[in-house]
């Protein structure tokens, strides 16, 4: 299952976001073991060094823990997952407002459209 990547964003960030999304939606659970770097590189169709960077990013974000000789595991620190969820929500909202205002929509038009969507 190779992934499709967009050209205007580094691949390692796209994969990091994919894994963060899986963590937020519950596909990845606290304590789950991630595939080895080589295995995940083959699965995604990218260089091993790229996956190594992804795993390093996740560890710096306190979302994974590497246990020497055992592999990389999703953190069991629920506060880190809650923080990730909140940060991703805010980032998506910010991106939405940036995109929609660039197209010339007003705040009232956005609120009206969101209210209609929520009440469907």
Short mmCIF file of N, CA, C and O in Angstrom, two decimals:
data_model
loop_
_atom_site.label_atom_id
_atom_site.label_comp_id
_atom_site.label_asym_id
_atom_site.label_seq_id
_atom_site.Cartn_x
_atom_site.Cartn_y
_atom_site.Cartn_z
N UNK A 1 0.83 -1.17 0.00
CA UNK A 1 0.00 0.00 0.00
C UNK A 1 0.88 1.24 0.00
O UNK A 1 1.15 1.81 1.03
N UNK A 2 1.38 1.62 -1.14
CA UNK A 2 2.16 2.84 -1.21
C UNK A 2 1.20 4.03 -1.09
O UNK A 2 0.04 3.95 -1.44
N UNK A 3 1.72 5.12 -0.56
CA UNK A 3 0.91 6.31 -0.34
C UNK A 3 1.06 7.28 -1.50
O UNK A 3 2.09 7.28 -2.17
N UNK A 4 0.04 8.08 -1.72
CA UNK A 4 0.12 9.18 -2.68
C UNK A 4 0.51 10.43 -1.90
O UNK A 4 -0.11 10.75 -0.88
N UNK A 5 1.51 11.12 -2.40
CA UNK A 5 2.02 12.30 -1.70
C UNK A 5 1.80 13.54 -2.54
O UNK A 5 1.81 13.50 -3.76
N UNK A 6 1.60 14.68 -1.85
CA UNK A 6 1.51 15.97 -2.54
C UNK A 6 2.92 16.54 -2.66
O UNK A 6 3.78 16.28 -1.82
N UNK A 7 3.16 17.31 -3.69
CA UNK A 7 4.50 17.80 -3.98
C UNK A 7 4.93 18.97 -3.09
O UNK A 7 6.12 19.18 -2.89
N UNK A 8 3.98 19.72 -2.58
CA UNK A 8 4.34 20.97 -1.89
C UNK A 8 4.57 20.80 -0.39
O UNK A 8 4.66 21.78 0.33
N UNK A 9 4.70 19.56 0.09
CA UNK A 9 4.91 19.31 1.51
C UNK A 9 5.85 18.13 1.68
O UNK A 9 5.71 17.12 0.99
N UNK A 10 6.82 18.23 2.58
CA UNK A 10 7.77 17.13 2.76
C UNK A 10 7.06 15.80 3.07
O UNK A 10 6.09 15.77 3.83
N UNK A 11 7.56 14.74 2.48
CA UNK A 11 6.95 13.41 2.64
C UNK A 11 6.92 12.99 4.11
O UNK A 11 5.93 12.45 4.59
N UNK A 12 8.01 13.26 4.84
CA UNK A 12 8.04 12.81 6.23
C UNK A 12 6.93 13.47 7.05
O UNK A 12 6.35 12.85 7.96
N UNK A 13 6.58 14.72 6.73
CA UNK A 13 5.49 15.40 7.44
C UNK A 13 4.13 14.81 7.06
O UNK A 13 3.24 14.69 7.91
N UNK A 14 3.98 14.43 5.81
CA UNK A 14 2.74 13.81 5.37
C UNK A 14 2.52 12.47 6.07
O UNK A 14 1.41 12.16 6.51
N UNK A 15 3.58 11.69 6.20
CA UNK A 15 3.47 10.40 6.89
C UNK A 15 3.26 10.61 8.38
O UNK A 15 2.45 9.91 9.01
N UNK A 16 3.94 11.59 8.96
CA UNK A 16 3.74 11.91 10.37
C UNK A 16 2.29 12.28 10.62
O UNK A 16 1.67 11.79 11.57
N UNK A 17 1.72 13.12 9.76
CA UNK A 17 0.32 13.51 9.91
C UNK A 17 -0.62 12.32 9.76
O UNK A 17 -1.62 12.21 10.47
N UNK A 18 -0.29 11.41 8.85
CA UNK A 18 -1.11 10.21 8.66
C UNK A 18 -1.13 9.38 9.94
O UNK A 18 -2.19 8.96 10.40
N UNK A 19 0.04 9.17 10.53
CA UNK A 19 0.10 8.39 11.77
C UNK A 19 -0.59 9.12 12.93
O UNK A 19 -1.26 8.49 13.74
N UNK A 20 -0.44 10.44 12.98
CA UNK A 20 -1.14 11.22 14.02
C UNK A 20 -2.65 11.08 13.84
O UNK A 20 -3.38 10.95 14.83
N UNK A 21 -3.11 11.11 12.60
CA UNK A 21 -4.53 10.94 12.33
C UNK A 21 -5.02 9.57 12.78
O UNK A 21 -6.11 9.44 13.35
N UNK A 22 -4.21 8.54 12.53
CA UNK A 22 -4.58 7.19 12.97
C UNK A 22 -4.64 7.11 14.49
O UNK A 22 -5.47 6.39 15.04
N UNK A 23 -3.79 7.84 15.15
CA UNK A 23 -3.79 7.87 16.61
C UNK A 23 -5.04 8.59 17.13
O UNK A 23 -5.71 8.11 18.06
N UNK A 24 -5.39 9.70 16.51
CA UNK A 24 -6.56 10.47 16.93
C UNK A 24 -7.84 9.68 16.69
O UNK A 24 -8.74 9.66 17.54
N UNK A 25 -7.95 9.03 15.54
CA UNK A 25 -9.19 8.32 15.22
C UNK A 25 -9.28 6.96 15.90
O UNK A 25 -10.32 6.31 15.88
N UNK A 26 -8.18 6.51 16.53
CA UNK A 26 -8.23 5.26 17.27
C UNK A 26 -7.74 4.03 16.53
O UNK A 26 -7.77 2.93 17.07
N UNK A 27 -7.31 4.21 15.28
CA UNK A 27 -6.74 3.08 14.54
C UNK A 27 -5.47 2.59 15.23
O UNK A 27 -5.24 1.39 15.33
N UNK A 28 -4.67 3.53 15.69
CA UNK A 28 -3.51 3.22 16.53
C UNK A 28 -3.90 3.47 17.98
O UNK A 28 -4.43 4.54 18.29
N UNK A 29 -3.66 2.49 18.82
CA UNK A 29 -4.02 2.59 20.23
C UNK A 29 -2.77 2.75 21.09
O UNK A 29 -1.68 2.31 20.71
N UNK A 30 -2.91 3.36 22.27
CA UNK A 30 -1.78 3.44 23.20
C UNK A 30 -1.19 2.05 23.45
O UNK A 30 -1.93 1.09 23.66
N UNK A 31 0.13 1.96 23.36
CA UNK A 31 0.81 0.70 23.58
C UNK A 31 1.01 -0.14 22.33
O UNK A 31 1.76 -1.11 22.35
N UNK A 32 0.36 0.23 21.21
CA UNK A 32 0.54 -0.51 19.96
C UNK A 32 1.98 -0.41 19.47
O UNK A 32 2.60 0.64 19.59
N UNK A 33 2.46 -1.48 18.90
CA UNK A 33 3.80 -1.50 18.31
C UNK A 33 3.70 -1.05 16.86
O UNK A 33 2.85 -1.54 16.11
N UNK A 34 4.54 -0.10 16.48
CA UNK A 34 4.60 0.33 15.08
C UNK A 34 5.44 -0.66 14.29
O UNK A 34 6.32 -1.33 14.85
N UNK A 35 5.21 -0.75 12.98
CA UNK A 35 6.07 -1.62 12.16
C UNK A 35 7.52 -1.15 12.26
O UNK A 35 7.79 0.01 12.56
N UNK A 36 8.44 -2.04 11.96
CA UNK A 36 9.85 -1.64 11.94
C UNK A 36 10.03 -0.57 10.87
O UNK A 36 9.21 -0.43 9.96
N UNK A 37 11.11 0.17 10.97
CA UNK A 37 11.40 1.23 10.01
C UNK A 37 11.45 0.66 8.60
O UNK A 37 10.84 1.20 7.68
N UNK A 38 12.15 -0.44 8.42
CA UNK A 38 12.26 -1.05 7.09
C UNK A 38 10.91 -1.53 6.57
O UNK A 38 10.57 -1.34 5.40
N UNK A 39 10.15 -2.16 7.44
CA UNK A 39 8.84 -2.68 7.05
C UNK A 39 7.91 -1.54 6.62
O UNK A 39 7.22 -1.63 5.61
N UNK A 40 7.90 -0.46 7.40
CA UNK A 40 7.02 0.66 7.07
C UNK A 40 7.49 1.39 5.81
O UNK A 40 6.68 1.90 5.05
N UNK A 41 8.80 1.41 5.59
CA UNK A 41 9.34 2.02 4.37
C UNK A 41 8.83 1.26 3.15
O UNK A 41 8.42 1.86 2.15
N UNK A 42 8.84 -0.05 3.21
CA UNK A 42 8.34 -0.87 2.10
C UNK A 42 6.84 -0.65 1.92
O UNK A 42 6.36 -0.47 0.79
N UNK A 43 6.11 -0.62 3.01
CA UNK A 43 4.66 -0.44 2.97
C UNK A 43 4.28 0.89 2.33
O UNK A 43 3.35 0.95 1.51
N UNK A 44 4.98 1.95 2.70
CA UNK A 44 4.63 3.28 2.18
C UNK A 44 5.32 3.61 0.87
O UNK A 44 4.95 4.56 0.19
N UNK A 45 6.35 2.85 0.53
CA UNK A 45 7.06 3.09 -0.73
C UNK A 45 8.03 4.25 -0.66
O UNK A 45 8.27 4.91 -1.68
N UNK A 46 8.59 4.50 0.52
CA UNK A 46 9.55 5.59 0.67
C UNK A 46 10.87 5.06 1.21
O UNK A 46 10.98 3.91 1.63
N UNK A 47 11.86 5.92 1.23
CA UNK A 47 13.19 5.58 1.72
C UNK A 47 13.17 5.31 3.22
O UNK A 47 12.43 5.94 3.97
N UNK A 48 14.01 4.38 3.64
CA UNK A 48 14.14 4.03 5.07
C UNK A 48 14.48 5.27 5.90
O UNK A 48 13.96 5.43 7.01
N UNK A 49 15.33 6.14 5.38
CA UNK A 49 15.71 7.35 6.13
C UNK A 49 14.51 8.26 6.38
O UNK A 49 14.45 8.95 7.41
N UNK A 50 13.57 8.27 5.46
CA UNK A 50 12.36 9.08 5.64
C UNK A 50 11.54 8.55 6.81
O UNK A 50 11.08 9.33 7.66
N UNK A 51 11.37 7.25 6.88
CA UNK A 51 10.60 6.66 7.98
C UNK A 51 11.34 6.85 9.29
O UNK A 51 10.72 7.11 10.33
N UNK A 52 12.66 6.75 9.26
CA UNK A 52 13.44 7.00 10.48
C UNK A 52 13.16 8.41 10.99
O UNK A 52 12.99 8.62 12.18
N UNK A 53 13.06 9.37 10.07
CA UNK A 53 12.77 10.75 10.46
C UNK A 53 11.35 10.88 11.01
O UNK A 53 11.11 11.62 11.96
N UNK A 54 10.41 10.15 10.40
CA UNK A 54 9.02 10.15 10.90
C UNK A 54 8.99 9.66 12.34
O UNK A 54 8.38 10.28 13.22
N UNK A 55 9.64 8.54 12.59
CA UNK A 55 9.64 7.97 13.93
C UNK A 55 10.33 8.90 14.93
O UNK A 55 9.90 9.02 16.07
N UNK A 56 11.37 9.58 14.48
CA UNK A 56 12.06 10.54 15.34
C UNK A 56 11.12 11.71 15.68
O UNK A 56 11.06 12.17 16.82
N UNK A 57 10.39 12.21 14.68
CA UNK A 57 9.42 13.29 14.90
C UNK A 57 8.37 12.87 15.91
O UNK A 57 8.03 13.63 16.82
N UNK A 58 7.82 11.67 15.74
CA UNK A 58 6.79 11.18 16.65
C UNK A 58 7.31 11.07 18.08
O UNK A 58 6.61 11.37 19.03
N UNK A 59 8.57 10.66 18.20
CA UNK A 59 9.16 10.54 19.53
C UNK A 59 9.39 11.93 20.14
O UNK A 59 9.16 12.13 21.33
N UNK A 60 9.83 12.89 19.32
CA UNK A 60 10.02 14.25 19.82
C UNK A 60 8.69 14.87 20.25
O UNK A 60 8.65 15.71 21.14
N UNK A 61 7.59 14.45 19.63
CA UNK A 61 6.26 14.93 19.97
C UNK A 61 5.70 14.16 21.18
O UNK A 61 4.56 14.41 21.59
N UNK A 62 6.48 13.24 21.72
CA UNK A 62 6.08 12.40 22.87
C UNK A 62 4.90 11.49 22.54
O UNK A 62 4.12 11.13 23.42
N UNK A 63 4.77 11.11 21.26
CA UNK A 63 3.67 10.23 20.85
C UNK A 63 4.10 8.78 20.73
O UNK A 63 3.25 7.89 20.66
N UNK A 64 5.40 8.56 20.67
CA UNK A 64 5.92 7.19 20.62
C UNK A 64 7.09 7.07 21.58
O UNK A 64 7.67 8.06 22.00
N UNK A 65 7.41 5.82 21.89
CA UNK A 65 8.57 5.51 22.71
C UNK A 65 9.31 4.37 22.03
O UNK A 65 8.69 3.39 21.62
N UNK A 66 10.61 4.51 21.90
CA UNK A 66 11.41 3.44 21.33
C UNK A 66 12.04 2.65 22.46
O UNK A 66 12.68 3.22 23.34
N UNK A 67 11.81 1.35 22.42
CA UNK A 67 12.39 0.46 23.42
C UNK A 67 13.47 -0.35 22.71
O UNK A 67 13.18 -1.11 21.79
N UNK A 68 14.68 -0.15 23.15
CA UNK A 68 15.84 -0.77 22.52
C UNK A 68 15.64 -2.28 22.39
O UNK A 68 15.34 -2.97 23.36
N UNK A 69 15.80 -2.76 21.17
CA UNK A 69 15.68 -4.19 20.90
C UNK A 69 14.25 -4.69 20.75
O UNK A 69 14.04 -5.84 20.39
N UNK A 70 13.26 -3.83 21.03
CA UNK A 70 11.87 -4.25 20.95
C UNK A 70 11.09 -3.53 19.86
O UNK A 70 10.17 -4.09 19.28
N UNK A 71 11.44 -2.27 19.62
CA UNK A 71 10.74 -1.52 18.58
C UNK A 71 10.20 -0.20 19.09
O UNK A 71 10.54 0.27 20.17
N UNK A 72 9.31 0.38 18.28
CA UNK A 72 8.70 1.66 18.59
C UNK A 72 7.23 1.44 18.92
O UNK A 72 6.52 0.75 18.18
N UNK A 73 6.79 2.04 20.02
CA UNK A 73 5.44 1.84 20.52
C UNK A 73 4.74 3.17 20.69
O UNK A 73 5.36 4.18 21.03
N UNK A 74 3.41 3.16 20.49
CA UNK A 74 2.59 4.34 20.73
C UNK A 74 2.60 4.61 22.23
O UNK A 74 2.49 3.69 23.04
N UNK A 75 2.73 5.87 22.59
CA UNK A 75 2.77 6.25 23.99
C UNK A 75 1.48 5.85 24.72
O UNK A 75 0.41 5.79 24.11
N UNK A 76 1.62 5.61 25.98
CA UNK A 76 0.44 5.35 26.82
C UNK A 76 0.09 6.59 27.63
O UNK A 76 -0.78 6.55 28.50
N UNK A 77 0.76 7.70 27.31
CA UNK A 77 0.50 8.98 27.96
C UNK A 77 -0.72 9.62 27.30
O UNK A 77 -0.64 10.22 26.23
N UNK A 78 -1.87 9.48 27.93
CA UNK A 78 -3.12 9.98 27.35
C UNK A 78 -3.12 11.50 27.21
O UNK A 78 -3.75 12.03 26.29
N UNK A 79 -2.41 12.20 28.07
CA UNK A 79 -2.34 13.66 27.97
C UNK A 79 -1.69 14.09 26.66
O UNK A 79 -2.11 15.07 26.04
N UNK A 80 -0.67 13.35 26.22
CA UNK A 80 -0.01 13.66 24.94
C UNK A 80 -0.96 13.47 23.77
O UNK A 80 -0.96 14.26 22.81
N UNK A 81 -1.80 12.46 23.85
CA UNK A 81 -2.77 12.19 22.78
C UNK A 81 -3.85 13.27 22.76
O UNK A 81 -4.25 13.74 21.70
N UNK A 82 -4.30 13.68 23.94
CA UNK A 82 -5.31 14.75 24.04
C UNK A 82 -4.73 16.05 23.47
O UNK A 82 -5.41 16.77 22.72
N UNK A 83 -3.49 16.35 23.80
CA UNK A 83 -2.83 17.54 23.27
C UNK A 83 -2.71 17.48 21.76
O UNK A 83 -2.98 18.46 21.06
N UNK A 84 -2.32 16.32 21.23
CA UNK A 84 -2.24 16.14 19.77
C UNK A 84 -3.59 16.41 19.13
O UNK A 84 -3.69 17.12 18.13
N UNK A 85 -4.62 15.83 19.70
CA UNK A 85 -5.98 16.00 19.15
C UNK A 85 -6.38 17.47 19.12
O UNK A 85 -6.89 17.96 18.11
N UNK A 86 -6.14 18.18 20.20
CA UNK A 86 -6.49 19.60 20.28
C UNK A 86 -5.67 20.42 19.28
O UNK A 86 -6.22 21.27 18.57
N UNK A 87 -4.38 20.16 19.20
CA UNK A 87 -3.51 20.89 18.27
C UNK A 87 -3.91 20.66 16.82
O UNK A 87 -3.91 21.59 16.01
N UNK A 88 -4.25 19.40 16.49
CA UNK A 88 -4.65 19.11 15.11
C UNK A 88 -5.97 19.79 14.78
O UNK A 88 -6.13 20.33 13.69
N UNK A 89 -6.89 19.80 15.73
CA UNK A 89 -8.18 20.46 15.51
C UNK A 89 -7.96 21.95 15.22
O UNK A 89 -8.50 22.49 14.24
N UNK A 90 -7.16 22.59 16.04
CA UNK A 90 -6.89 24.02 15.85
C UNK A 90 -6.18 24.30 14.53
O UNK A 90 -6.48 25.27 13.85
N UNK A 91 -5.24 23.42 14.17
CA UNK A 91 -4.53 23.59 12.90
C UNK A 91 -5.47 23.47 11.70
O UNK A 91 -5.39 24.24 10.74
N UNK A 92 -6.38 22.51 11.76
CA UNK A 92 -7.34 22.33 10.66
C UNK A 92 -8.31 23.52 10.56
O UNK A 92 -8.63 23.97 9.47
N UNK A 93 -8.74 24.01 11.70
CA UNK A 93 -9.64 25.17 11.71
C UNK A 93 -8.92 26.39 11.14
O UNK A 93 -9.48 27.13 10.32
N UNK A 94 -7.69 26.59 11.57
CA UNK A 94 -6.90 27.73 11.07
C UNK A 94 -6.70 27.63 9.55
O UNK A 94 -6.86 28.62 8.83
N UNK A 95 -6.42 26.43 9.06
CA UNK A 95 -6.22 26.24 7.62
C UNK A 95 -7.52 26.49 6.86
O UNK A 95 -7.53 27.12 5.81
N UNK A 96 -8.63 26.03 7.43
CA UNK A 96 -9.93 26.27 6.82
C UNK A 96 -10.21 27.76 6.67
O UNK A 96 -10.58 28.24 5.60
N UNK A 97 -10.01 28.51 7.74
CA UNK A 97 -10.27 29.95 7.70
C UNK A 97 -9.33 30.66 6.74
O UNK A 97 -9.73 31.57 6.03
N UNK A 98 -8.09 30.25 6.69
CA UNK A 98 -7.14 30.84 5.75
C UNK A 98 -7.60 30.60 4.32
O UNK A 98 -7.64 31.53 3.50
N UNK A 99 -7.98 29.36 4.02
CA UNK A 99 -8.41 29.02 2.66
C UNK A 99 -9.70 29.72 2.26
O UNK A 99 -9.81 30.25 1.16
N UNK A 100 -10.66 29.72 3.16
CA UNK A 100 -11.98 30.26 2.81
C UNK A 100 -11.96 31.78 2.71
O UNK A 100 -12.62 32.36 1.84
N UNK A 101 -11.19 32.45 3.56
CA UNK A 101 -11.11 33.91 3.45
C UNK A 101 -10.32 34.32 2.21
O UNK A 101 -10.60 35.37 1.62
N UNK A 102 -9.37 33.50 1.80
CA UNK A 102 -8.63 33.79 0.58
C UNK A 102 -9.55 33.76 -0.64
O UNK A 102 -9.27 34.42 -1.65
N UNK A 103 -10.64 33.02 -0.54
CA UNK A 103 -11.60 32.95 -1.64
C UNK A 103 -12.64 34.07 -1.57
O UNK A 103 -13.49 34.19 -2.44
N UNK A 104 -12.60 34.88 -0.51
CA UNK A 104 -13.47 36.04 -0.43
C UNK A 104 -14.75 35.83 0.35
O UNK A 104 -15.62 36.71 0.34
N UNK A 105 -14.90 34.71 1.02
CA UNK A 105 -16.10 34.50 1.83
C UNK A 105 -16.02 35.32 3.11
O UNK A 105 -14.95 35.47 3.69
N UNK A 106 -17.17 35.81 3.55
CA UNK A 106 -17.22 36.59 4.79
C UNK A 106 -17.38 35.67 5.98
O UNK A 106 -17.76 34.50 5.84
N UNK A 107 -17.15 36.22 7.16
CA UNK A 107 -17.31 35.47 8.40
C UNK A 107 -18.75 34.98 8.54
O UNK A 107 -19.00 33.83 8.91
N UNK A 108 -19.71 35.84 8.23
CA UNK A 108 -21.12 35.47 8.34
C UNK A 108 -21.47 34.33 7.37
O UNK A 108 -22.23 33.42 7.73
N UNK A 109 -20.93 34.37 6.16
CA UNK A 109 -21.18 33.29 5.20
C UNK A 109 -20.62 31.96 5.70
O UNK A 109 -21.25 30.91 5.55
N UNK A 110 -19.44 32.01 6.31
CA UNK A 110 -18.82 30.80 6.85
C UNK A 110 -19.66 30.22 7.98
O UNK A 110 -19.94 29.03 8.02
N UNK A 111 -20.08 31.09 8.90
CA UNK A 111 -20.87 30.63 10.05
C UNK A 111 -22.19 30.04 9.59
O UNK A 111 -22.60 28.97 10.06
N UNK A 112 -22.84 30.69 8.65
CA UNK A 112 -24.11 30.20 8.12
C UNK A 112 -23.93 28.82 7.46
O UNK A 112 -24.72 27.90 7.70
N UNK A 113 -22.90 28.67 6.68
CA UNK A 113 -22.65 27.39 6.00
C UNK A 113 -22.32 26.28 7.01
O UNK A 113 -22.80 25.15 6.86
N UNK A 114 -21.55 26.62 8.01
CA UNK A 114 -21.21 25.61 9.04
C UNK A 114 -22.46 25.20 9.81
O UNK A 114 -22.68 24.02 10.06
N UNK A 115 -23.29 26.16 10.18
CA UNK A 115 -24.53 25.85 10.91
C UNK A 115 -25.45 24.95 10.08
O UNK A 115 -26.04 24.02 10.61
N UNK A 116 -25.55 25.21 8.79
CA UNK A 116 -26.36 24.37 7.90
C UNK A 116 -25.80 22.96 7.85
O UNK A 116 -26.54 21.98 7.89
N UNK A 117 -24.49 22.85 7.76
CA UNK A 117 -23.84 21.53 7.68
C UNK A 117 -24.04 20.74 8.96
O UNK A 117 -24.29 19.54 8.93
N UNK A 118 -23.95 21.41 10.10
CA UNK A 118 -24.07 20.74 11.40
C UNK A 118 -25.50 20.24 11.63
O UNK A 118 -25.69 19.20 12.24
N UNK A 119 -26.48 20.96 11.11
CA UNK A 119 -27.88 20.58 11.36
C UNK A 119 -28.44 19.61 10.33
O UNK A 119 -29.61 19.27 10.40
N UNK A 120 -27.64 19.13 9.41
CA UNK A 120 -28.12 18.16 8.41
C UNK A 120 -28.51 16.88 9.06
O UNK A 120 -27.97 16.40 9.99
#
